[in-house]
Coordinates of N, CA and C in Angstrom, one line a residue:
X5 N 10.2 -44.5 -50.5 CA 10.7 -43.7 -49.5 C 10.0 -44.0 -48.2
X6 N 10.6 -44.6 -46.9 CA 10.3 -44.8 -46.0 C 9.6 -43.4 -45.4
X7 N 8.7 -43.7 -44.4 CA 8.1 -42.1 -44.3 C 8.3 -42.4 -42.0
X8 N 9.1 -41.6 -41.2 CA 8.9 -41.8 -40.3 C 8.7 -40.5 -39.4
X9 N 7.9 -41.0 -38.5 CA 6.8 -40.1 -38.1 C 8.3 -39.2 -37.1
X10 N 7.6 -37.9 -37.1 CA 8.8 -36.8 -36.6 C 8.2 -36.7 -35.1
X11 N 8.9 -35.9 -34.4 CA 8.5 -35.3 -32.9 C 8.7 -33.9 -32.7
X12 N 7.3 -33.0 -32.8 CA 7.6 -32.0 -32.6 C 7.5 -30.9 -31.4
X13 N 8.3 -30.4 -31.1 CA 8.2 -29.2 -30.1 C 6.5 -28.2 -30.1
X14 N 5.9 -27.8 -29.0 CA 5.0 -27.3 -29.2 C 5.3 -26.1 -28.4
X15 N 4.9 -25.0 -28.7 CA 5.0 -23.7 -27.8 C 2.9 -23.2 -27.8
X16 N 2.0 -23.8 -26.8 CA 1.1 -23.0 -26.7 C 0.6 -21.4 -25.8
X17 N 0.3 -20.6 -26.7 CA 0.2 -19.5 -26.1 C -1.3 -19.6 -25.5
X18 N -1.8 -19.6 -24.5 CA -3.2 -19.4 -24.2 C -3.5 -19.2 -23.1
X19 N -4.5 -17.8 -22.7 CA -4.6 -17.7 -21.2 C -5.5 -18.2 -20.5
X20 N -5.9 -19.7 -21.4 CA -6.9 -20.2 -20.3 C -6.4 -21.5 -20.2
X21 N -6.4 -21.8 -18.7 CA -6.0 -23.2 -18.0 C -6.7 -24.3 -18.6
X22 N -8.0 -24.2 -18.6 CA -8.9 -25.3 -19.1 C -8.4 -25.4 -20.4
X23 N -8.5 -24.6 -21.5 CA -7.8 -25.4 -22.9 C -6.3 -25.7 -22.3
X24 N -5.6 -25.2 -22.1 CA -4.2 -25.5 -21.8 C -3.8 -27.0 -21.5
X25 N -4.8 -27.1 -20.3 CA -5.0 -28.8 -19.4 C -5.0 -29.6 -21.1
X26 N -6.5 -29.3 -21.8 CA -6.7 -30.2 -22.5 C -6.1 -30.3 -23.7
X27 N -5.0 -29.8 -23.7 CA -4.1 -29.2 -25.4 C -3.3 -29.9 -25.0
X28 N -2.6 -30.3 -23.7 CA -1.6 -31.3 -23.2 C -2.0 -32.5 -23.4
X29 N -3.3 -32.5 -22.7 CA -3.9 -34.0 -22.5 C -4.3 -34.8 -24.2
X30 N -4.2 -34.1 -25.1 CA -4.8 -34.4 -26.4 C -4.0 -34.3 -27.2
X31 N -2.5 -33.8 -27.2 CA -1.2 -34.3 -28.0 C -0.5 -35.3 -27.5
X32 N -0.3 -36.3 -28.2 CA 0.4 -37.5 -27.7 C 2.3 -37.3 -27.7
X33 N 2.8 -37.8 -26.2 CA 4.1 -37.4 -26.4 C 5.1 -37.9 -27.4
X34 N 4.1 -39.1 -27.8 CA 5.3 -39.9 -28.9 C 5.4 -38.4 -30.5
X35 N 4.7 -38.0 -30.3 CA 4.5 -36.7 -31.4 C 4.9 -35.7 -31.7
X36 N 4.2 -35.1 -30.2 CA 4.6 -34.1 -29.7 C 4.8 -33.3 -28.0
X37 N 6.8 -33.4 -28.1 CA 7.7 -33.6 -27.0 C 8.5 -32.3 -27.5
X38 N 8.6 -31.3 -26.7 CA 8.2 -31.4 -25.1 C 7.1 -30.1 -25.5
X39 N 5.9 -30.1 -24.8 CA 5.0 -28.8 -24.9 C 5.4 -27.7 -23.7
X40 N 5.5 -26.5 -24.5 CA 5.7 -25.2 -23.2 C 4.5 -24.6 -23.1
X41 N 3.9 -23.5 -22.3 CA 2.8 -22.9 -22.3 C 3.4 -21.6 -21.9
X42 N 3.1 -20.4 -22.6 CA 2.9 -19.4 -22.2 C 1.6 -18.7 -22.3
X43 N 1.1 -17.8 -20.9 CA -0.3 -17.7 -20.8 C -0.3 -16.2 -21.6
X44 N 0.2 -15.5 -22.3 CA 0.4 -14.0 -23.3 C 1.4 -14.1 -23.8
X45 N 1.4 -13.6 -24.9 CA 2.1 -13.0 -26.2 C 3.5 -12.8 -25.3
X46 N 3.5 -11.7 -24.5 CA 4.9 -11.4 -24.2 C 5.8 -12.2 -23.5
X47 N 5.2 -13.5 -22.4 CA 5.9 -14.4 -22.0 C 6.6 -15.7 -23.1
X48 N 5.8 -15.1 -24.1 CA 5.6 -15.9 -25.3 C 7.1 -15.4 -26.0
X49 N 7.0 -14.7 -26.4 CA 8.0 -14.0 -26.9 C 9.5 -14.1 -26.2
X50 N 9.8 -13.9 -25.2 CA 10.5 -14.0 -24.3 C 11.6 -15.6 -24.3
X51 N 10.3 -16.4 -24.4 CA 10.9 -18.2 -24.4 C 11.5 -17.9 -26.1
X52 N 10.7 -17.7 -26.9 CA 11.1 -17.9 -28.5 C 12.9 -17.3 -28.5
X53 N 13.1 -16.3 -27.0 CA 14.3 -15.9 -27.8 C 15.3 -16.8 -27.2
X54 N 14.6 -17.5 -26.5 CA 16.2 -18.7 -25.6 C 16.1 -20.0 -26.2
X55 N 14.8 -20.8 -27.2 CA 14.5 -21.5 -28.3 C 13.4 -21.5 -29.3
X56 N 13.8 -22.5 -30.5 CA 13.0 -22.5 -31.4 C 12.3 -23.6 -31.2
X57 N 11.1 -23.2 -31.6 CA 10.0 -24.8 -31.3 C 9.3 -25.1 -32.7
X58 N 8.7 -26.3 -32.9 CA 8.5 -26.4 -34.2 C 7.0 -26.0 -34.5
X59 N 6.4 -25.9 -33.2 CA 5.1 -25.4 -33.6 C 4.3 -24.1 -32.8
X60 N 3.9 -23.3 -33.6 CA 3.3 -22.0 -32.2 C 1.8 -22.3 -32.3
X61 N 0.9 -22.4 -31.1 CA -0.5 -22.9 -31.5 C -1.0 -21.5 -30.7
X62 N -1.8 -21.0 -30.8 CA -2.2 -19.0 -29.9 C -3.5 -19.7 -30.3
X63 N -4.1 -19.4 -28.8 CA -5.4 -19.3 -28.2 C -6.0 -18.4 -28.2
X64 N -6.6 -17.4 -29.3 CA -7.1 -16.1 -28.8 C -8.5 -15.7 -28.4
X65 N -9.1 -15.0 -27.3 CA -8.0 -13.6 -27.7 C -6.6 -14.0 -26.3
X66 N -5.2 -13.4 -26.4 CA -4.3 -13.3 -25.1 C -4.9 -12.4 -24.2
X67 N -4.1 -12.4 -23.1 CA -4.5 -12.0 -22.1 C -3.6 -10.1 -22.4
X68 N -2.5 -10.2 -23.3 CA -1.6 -9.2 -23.6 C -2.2 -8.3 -24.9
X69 N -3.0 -9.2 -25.8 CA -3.5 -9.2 -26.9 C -4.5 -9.7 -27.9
X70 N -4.8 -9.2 -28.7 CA -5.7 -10.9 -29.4 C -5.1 -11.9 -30.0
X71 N -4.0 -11.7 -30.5 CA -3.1 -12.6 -30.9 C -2.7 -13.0 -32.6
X72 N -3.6 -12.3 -33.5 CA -3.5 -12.4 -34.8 C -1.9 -11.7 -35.0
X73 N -1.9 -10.3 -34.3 CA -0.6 -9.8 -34.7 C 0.3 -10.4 -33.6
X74 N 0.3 -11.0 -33.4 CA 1.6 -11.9 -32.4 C 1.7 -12.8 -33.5
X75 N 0.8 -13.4 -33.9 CA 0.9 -14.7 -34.9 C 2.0 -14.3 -36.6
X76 N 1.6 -12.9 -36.7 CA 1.9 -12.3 -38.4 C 3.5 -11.9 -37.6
X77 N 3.6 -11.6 -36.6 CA 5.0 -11.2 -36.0 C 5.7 -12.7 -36.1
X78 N 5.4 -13.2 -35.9 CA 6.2 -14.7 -35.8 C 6.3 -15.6 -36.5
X79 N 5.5 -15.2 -38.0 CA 5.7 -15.6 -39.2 C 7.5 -14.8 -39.7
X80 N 7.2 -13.7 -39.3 CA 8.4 -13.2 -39.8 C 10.0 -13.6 -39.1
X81 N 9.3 -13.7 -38.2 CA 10.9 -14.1 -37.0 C 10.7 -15.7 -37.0
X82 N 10.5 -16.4 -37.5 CA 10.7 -17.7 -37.1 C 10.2 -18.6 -38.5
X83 N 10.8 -19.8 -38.0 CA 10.1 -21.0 -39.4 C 9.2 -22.1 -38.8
X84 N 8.7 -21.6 -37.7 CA 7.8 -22.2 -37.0 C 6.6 -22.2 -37.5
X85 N 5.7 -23.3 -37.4 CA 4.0 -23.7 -38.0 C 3.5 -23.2 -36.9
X86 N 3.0 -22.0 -37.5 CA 1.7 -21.4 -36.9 C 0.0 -21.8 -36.6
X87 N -0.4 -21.7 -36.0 CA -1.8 -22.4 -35.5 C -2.5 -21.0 -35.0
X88 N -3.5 -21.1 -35.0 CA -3.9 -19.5 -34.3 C -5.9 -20.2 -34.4
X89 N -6.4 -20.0 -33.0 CA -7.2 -20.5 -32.9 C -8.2 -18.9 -32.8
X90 N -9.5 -19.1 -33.5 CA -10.4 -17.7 -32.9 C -11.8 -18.3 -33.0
X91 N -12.4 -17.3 -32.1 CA -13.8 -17.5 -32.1 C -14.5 -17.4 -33.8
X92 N -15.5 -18.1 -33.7 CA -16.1 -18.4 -35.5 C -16.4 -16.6 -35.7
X93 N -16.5 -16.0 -35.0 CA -17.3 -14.3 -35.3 C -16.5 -14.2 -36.2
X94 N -14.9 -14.2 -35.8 CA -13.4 -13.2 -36.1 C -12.9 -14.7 -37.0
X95 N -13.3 -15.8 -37.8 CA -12.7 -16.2 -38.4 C -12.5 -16.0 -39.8
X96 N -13.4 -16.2 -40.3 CA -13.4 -15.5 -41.8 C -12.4 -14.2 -42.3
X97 N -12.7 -13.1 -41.4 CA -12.1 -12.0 -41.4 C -10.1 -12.3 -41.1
X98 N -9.9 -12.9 -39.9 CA -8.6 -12.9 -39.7 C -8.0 -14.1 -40.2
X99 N -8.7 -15.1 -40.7 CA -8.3 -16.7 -41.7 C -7.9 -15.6 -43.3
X100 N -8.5 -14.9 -44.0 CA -8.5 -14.4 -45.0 C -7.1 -13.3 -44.6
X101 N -7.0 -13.2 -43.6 CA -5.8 -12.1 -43.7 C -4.7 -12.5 -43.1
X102 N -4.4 -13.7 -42.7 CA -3.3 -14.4 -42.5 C -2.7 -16.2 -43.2
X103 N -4.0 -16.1 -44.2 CA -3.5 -17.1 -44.7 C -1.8 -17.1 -45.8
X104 N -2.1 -16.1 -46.4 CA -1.4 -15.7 -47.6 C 0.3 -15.2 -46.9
X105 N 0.3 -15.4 -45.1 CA 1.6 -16.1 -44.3 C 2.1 -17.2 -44.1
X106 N 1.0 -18.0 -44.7 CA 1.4 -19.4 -44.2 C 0.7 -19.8 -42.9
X107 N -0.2 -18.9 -42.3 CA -0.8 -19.4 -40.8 C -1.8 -19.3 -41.1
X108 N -2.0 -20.8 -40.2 CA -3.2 -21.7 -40.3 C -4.4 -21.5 -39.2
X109 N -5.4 -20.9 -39.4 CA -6.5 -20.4 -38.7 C -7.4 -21.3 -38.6
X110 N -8.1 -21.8 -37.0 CA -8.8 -22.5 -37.1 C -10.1 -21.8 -36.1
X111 N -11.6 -22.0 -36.4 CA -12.9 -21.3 -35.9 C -12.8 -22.6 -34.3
X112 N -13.4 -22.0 -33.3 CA -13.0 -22.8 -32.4 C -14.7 -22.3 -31.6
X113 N -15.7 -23.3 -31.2 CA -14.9 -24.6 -30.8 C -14.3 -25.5 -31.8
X114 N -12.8 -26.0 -31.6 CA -12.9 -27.1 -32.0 C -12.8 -28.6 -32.2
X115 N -13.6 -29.4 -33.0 CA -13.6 -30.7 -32.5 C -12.0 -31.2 -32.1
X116 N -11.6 -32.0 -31.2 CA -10.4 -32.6 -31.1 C -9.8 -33.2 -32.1
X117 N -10.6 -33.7 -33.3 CA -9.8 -34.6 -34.7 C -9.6 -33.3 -35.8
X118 N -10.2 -32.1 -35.5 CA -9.6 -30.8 -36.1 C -8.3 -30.5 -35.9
X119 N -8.1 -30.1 -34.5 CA -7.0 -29.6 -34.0 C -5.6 -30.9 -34.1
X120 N -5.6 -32.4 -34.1 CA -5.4 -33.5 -34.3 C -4.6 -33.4 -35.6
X121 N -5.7 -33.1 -36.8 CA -5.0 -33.4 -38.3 C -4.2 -31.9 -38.6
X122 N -4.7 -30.8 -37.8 CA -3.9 -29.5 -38.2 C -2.5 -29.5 -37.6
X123 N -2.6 -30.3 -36.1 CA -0.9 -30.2 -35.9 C -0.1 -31.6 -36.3
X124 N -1.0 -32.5 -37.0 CA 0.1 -33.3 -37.9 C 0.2 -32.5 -39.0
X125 N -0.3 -32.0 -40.1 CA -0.1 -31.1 -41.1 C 1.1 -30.0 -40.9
X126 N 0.8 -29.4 -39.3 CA 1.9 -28.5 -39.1 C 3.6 -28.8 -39.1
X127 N 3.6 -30.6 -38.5 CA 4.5 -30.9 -37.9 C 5.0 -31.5 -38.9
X128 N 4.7 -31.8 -40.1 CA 4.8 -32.1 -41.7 C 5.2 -31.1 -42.0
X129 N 4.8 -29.8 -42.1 CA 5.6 -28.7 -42.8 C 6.8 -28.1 -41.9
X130 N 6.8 -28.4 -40.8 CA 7.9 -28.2 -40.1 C 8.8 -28.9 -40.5
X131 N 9.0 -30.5 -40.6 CA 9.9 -31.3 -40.8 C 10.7 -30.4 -42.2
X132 N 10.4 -30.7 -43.1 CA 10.3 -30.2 -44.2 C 11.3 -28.5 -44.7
X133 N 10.8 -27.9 -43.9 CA 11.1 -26.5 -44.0 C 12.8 -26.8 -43.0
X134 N 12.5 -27.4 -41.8 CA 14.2 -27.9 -41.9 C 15.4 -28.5 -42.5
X135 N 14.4 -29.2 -43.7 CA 15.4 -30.2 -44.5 C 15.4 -29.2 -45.7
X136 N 14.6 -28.2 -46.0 CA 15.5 -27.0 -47.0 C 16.0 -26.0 -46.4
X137 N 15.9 -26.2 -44.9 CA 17.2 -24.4 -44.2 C 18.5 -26.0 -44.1
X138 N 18.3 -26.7 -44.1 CA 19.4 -27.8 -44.7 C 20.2 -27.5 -45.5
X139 N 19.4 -27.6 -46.3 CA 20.1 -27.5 -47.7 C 20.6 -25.8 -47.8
X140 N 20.0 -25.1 -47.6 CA 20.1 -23.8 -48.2 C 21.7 -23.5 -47.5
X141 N 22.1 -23.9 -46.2 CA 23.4 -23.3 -45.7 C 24.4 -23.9 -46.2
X142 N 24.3 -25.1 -46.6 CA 25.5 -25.7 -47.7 C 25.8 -24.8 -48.8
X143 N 24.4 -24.2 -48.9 CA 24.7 -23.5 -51.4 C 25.2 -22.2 -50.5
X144 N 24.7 -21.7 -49.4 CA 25.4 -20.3 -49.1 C 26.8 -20.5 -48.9
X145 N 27.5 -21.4 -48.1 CA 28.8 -22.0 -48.1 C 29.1 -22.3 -49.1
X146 N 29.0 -22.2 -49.9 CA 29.2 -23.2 -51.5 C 29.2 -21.2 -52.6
X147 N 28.6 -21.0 -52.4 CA 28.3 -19.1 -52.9 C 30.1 -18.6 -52.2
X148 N 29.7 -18.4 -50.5 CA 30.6 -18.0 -50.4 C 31.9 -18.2 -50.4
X149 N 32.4 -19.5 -50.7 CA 33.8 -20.0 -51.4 C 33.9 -19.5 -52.8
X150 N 32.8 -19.5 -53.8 CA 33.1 -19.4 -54.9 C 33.5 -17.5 -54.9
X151 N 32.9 -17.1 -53.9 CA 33.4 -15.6 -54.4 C 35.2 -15.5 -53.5
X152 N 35.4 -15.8 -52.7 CA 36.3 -16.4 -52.0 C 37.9 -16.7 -53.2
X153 N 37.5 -17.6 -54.1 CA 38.4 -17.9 -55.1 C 38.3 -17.1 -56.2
X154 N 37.0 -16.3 -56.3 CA 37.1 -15.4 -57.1 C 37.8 -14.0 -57.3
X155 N 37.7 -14.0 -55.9 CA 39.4 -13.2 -55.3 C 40.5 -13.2 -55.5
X156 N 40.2 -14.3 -55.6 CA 41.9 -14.7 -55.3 C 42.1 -14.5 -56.5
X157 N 41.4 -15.3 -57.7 CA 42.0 -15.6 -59.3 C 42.0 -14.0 -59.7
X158 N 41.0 -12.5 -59.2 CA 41.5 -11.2 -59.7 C 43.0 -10.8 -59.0
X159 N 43.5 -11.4 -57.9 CA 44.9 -11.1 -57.1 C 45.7 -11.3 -58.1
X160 N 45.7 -12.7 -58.9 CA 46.8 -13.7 -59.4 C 46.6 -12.6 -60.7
X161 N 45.4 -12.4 -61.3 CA 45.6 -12.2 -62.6 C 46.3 -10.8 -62.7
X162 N 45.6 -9.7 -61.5 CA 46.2 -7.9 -61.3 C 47.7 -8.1 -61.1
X163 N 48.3 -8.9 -60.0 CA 49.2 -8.7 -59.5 C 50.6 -9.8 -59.8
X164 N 49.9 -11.0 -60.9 CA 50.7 -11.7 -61.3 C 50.8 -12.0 -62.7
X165 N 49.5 -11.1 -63.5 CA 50.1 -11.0 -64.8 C 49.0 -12.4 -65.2
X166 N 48.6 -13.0 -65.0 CA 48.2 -14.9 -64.6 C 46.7 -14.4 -65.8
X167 N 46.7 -15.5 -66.7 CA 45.2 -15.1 -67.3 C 44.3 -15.9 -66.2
X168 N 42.7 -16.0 -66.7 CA 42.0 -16.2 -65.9 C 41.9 -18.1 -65.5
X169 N 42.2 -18.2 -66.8 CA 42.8 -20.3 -66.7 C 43.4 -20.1 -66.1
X170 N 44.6 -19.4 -66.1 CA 46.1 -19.7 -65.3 C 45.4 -19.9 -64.0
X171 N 44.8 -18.7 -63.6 CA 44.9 -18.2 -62.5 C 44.4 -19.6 -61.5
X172 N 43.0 -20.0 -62.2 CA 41.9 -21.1 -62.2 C 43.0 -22.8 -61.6
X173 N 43.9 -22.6 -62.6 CA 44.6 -24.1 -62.5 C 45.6 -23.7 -61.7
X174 N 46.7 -22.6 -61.1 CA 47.0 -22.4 -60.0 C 46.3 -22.6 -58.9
X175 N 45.8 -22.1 -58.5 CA 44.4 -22.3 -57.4 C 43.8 -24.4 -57.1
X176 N 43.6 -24.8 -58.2 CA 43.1 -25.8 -58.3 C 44.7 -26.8 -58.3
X177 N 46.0 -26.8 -58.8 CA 47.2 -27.2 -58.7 C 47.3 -27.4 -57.0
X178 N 47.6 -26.1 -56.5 CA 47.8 -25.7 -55.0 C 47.1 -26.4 -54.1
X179 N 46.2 -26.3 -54.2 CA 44.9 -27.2 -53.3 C 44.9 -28.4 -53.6
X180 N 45.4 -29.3 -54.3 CA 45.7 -30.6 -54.6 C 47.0 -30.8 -54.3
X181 N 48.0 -30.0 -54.6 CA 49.4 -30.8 -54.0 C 49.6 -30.0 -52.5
X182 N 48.5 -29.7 -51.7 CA 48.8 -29.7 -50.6 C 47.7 -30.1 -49.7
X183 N 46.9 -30.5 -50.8 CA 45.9 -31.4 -49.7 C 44.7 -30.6 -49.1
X184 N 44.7 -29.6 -49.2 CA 43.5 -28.5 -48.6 C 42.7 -28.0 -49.8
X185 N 41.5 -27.3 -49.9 CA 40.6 -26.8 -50.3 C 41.0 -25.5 -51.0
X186 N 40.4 -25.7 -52.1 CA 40.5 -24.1 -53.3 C 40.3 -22.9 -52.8
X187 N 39.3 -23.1 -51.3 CA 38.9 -21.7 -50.4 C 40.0 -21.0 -49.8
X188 N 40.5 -23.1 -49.4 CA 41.7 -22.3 -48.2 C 43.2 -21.7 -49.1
X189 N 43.3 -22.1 -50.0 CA 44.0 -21.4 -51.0 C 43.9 -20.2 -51.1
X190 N 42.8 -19.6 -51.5 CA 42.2 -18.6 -52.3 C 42.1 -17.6 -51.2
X191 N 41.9 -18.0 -49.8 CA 42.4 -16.7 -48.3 C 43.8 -17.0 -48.3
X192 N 44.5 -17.8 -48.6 CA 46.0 -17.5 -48.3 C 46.2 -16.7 -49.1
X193 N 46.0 -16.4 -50.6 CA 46.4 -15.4 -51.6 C 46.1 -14.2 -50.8
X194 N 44.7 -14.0 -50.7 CA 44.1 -13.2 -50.2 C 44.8 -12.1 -48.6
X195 N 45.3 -13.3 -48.0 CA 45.8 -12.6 -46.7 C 47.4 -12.5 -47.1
X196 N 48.4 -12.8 -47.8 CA 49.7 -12.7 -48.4 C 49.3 -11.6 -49.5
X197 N 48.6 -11.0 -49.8 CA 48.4 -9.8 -50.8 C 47.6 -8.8 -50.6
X198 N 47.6 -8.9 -48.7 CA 46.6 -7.7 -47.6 C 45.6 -7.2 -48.4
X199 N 45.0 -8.4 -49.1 CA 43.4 -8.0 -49.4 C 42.1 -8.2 -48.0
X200 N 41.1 -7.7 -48.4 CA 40.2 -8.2 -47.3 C 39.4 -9.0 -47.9
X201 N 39.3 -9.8 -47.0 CA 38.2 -11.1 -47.4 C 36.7 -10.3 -47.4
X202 N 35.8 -10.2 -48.4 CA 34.5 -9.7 -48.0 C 33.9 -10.9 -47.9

């Protein structure tokens, strides 16, 4: 399996200019395109709702907050790789209470080949975590047809007498000698026998 390198979005939260400068200057664009900066949590918040970026990096403490619970908030609202930087005092303590989210706490200062291998790691489980919300909205489309025709075949069977084969190879007959899909069958029953589609 060919392995090619991804390009990820960065959203850093941090209210100091001097890391900020150097968090730009130290991700390479072929990697990571395009970086946003928000200097607090709530300007932070604000961008997340007009897009998704593949990585959130929080510099703490914010200027709004310290940023651990900005970080555990955005595990929940998003499928973004979390980063969350703290001073070594507060690392132990808040690394131990937000690992078991999936966010990745790093004691800061830190070396540049730290911060380096954590946001390729991040940008690896990013890739990834979109190639199973991939998958996943196909089986939900795939779920919600099968309840779809499952409708339909209780219509045919209540209202047409039809056992559950019948019903099954009506449905499957129809959608082949007209060319369309068992779903789209299975709402025509459905809307010609003023059921509601749930």
């Amino acid at each position: 399996m060919e392995m090619k390198e991804n390009v990820c979005s960065v959203l850093v939260v941090s209210s100091s200019g001097k890391f900020n400068s150097t968090i730009v200057k130290l991700l390479p664009d072929s990697q990571y395109y395009p970086i946003s900066i928000s200097l607090d949590a709530s300007s932070a918040k604000r961008l997340l709702l007009e897009q998704s970026l593949d990585i959130i990096m929080i510099n703490a403490p914010l200027r709004d907050e310290f940023g651990a619970r900005f970080a555990s908030e955005l595990c929940h609202k998003t499928s973004s790789g979390i980063l969350l930087l703290v001073r070594n005092e507060h690392f132990a303590d808040i690394s131990g209470r937000l690992a078991p989210f999936g966010i990745l706490t790093v004691s800061k200062p830190a070396p540049a080949q730290v911060i380096l291998e954590t946001m390729l790691l991040l940008c690896g489980t990013s890739a990834r975590l979109k190639r199973i919300e991939k998958k996943a909205v196909p089986f939900e489309e795939k779920m919600a047809q099968i309840r779809l025709i499952n409708q339909a075949k209780l219509i045919l069977i209540s209202e047409k007498g039809m056992s559950e084969a019948a019903a099954h190879r009506y449905i499957e007959k129809t959608a082949m000698d007209r060319c369309i899909t068992r779903a789209a069958v299975a709402d025509e029953i459905l809307r010609t026998h003023g059921s509601e589609v749930e």
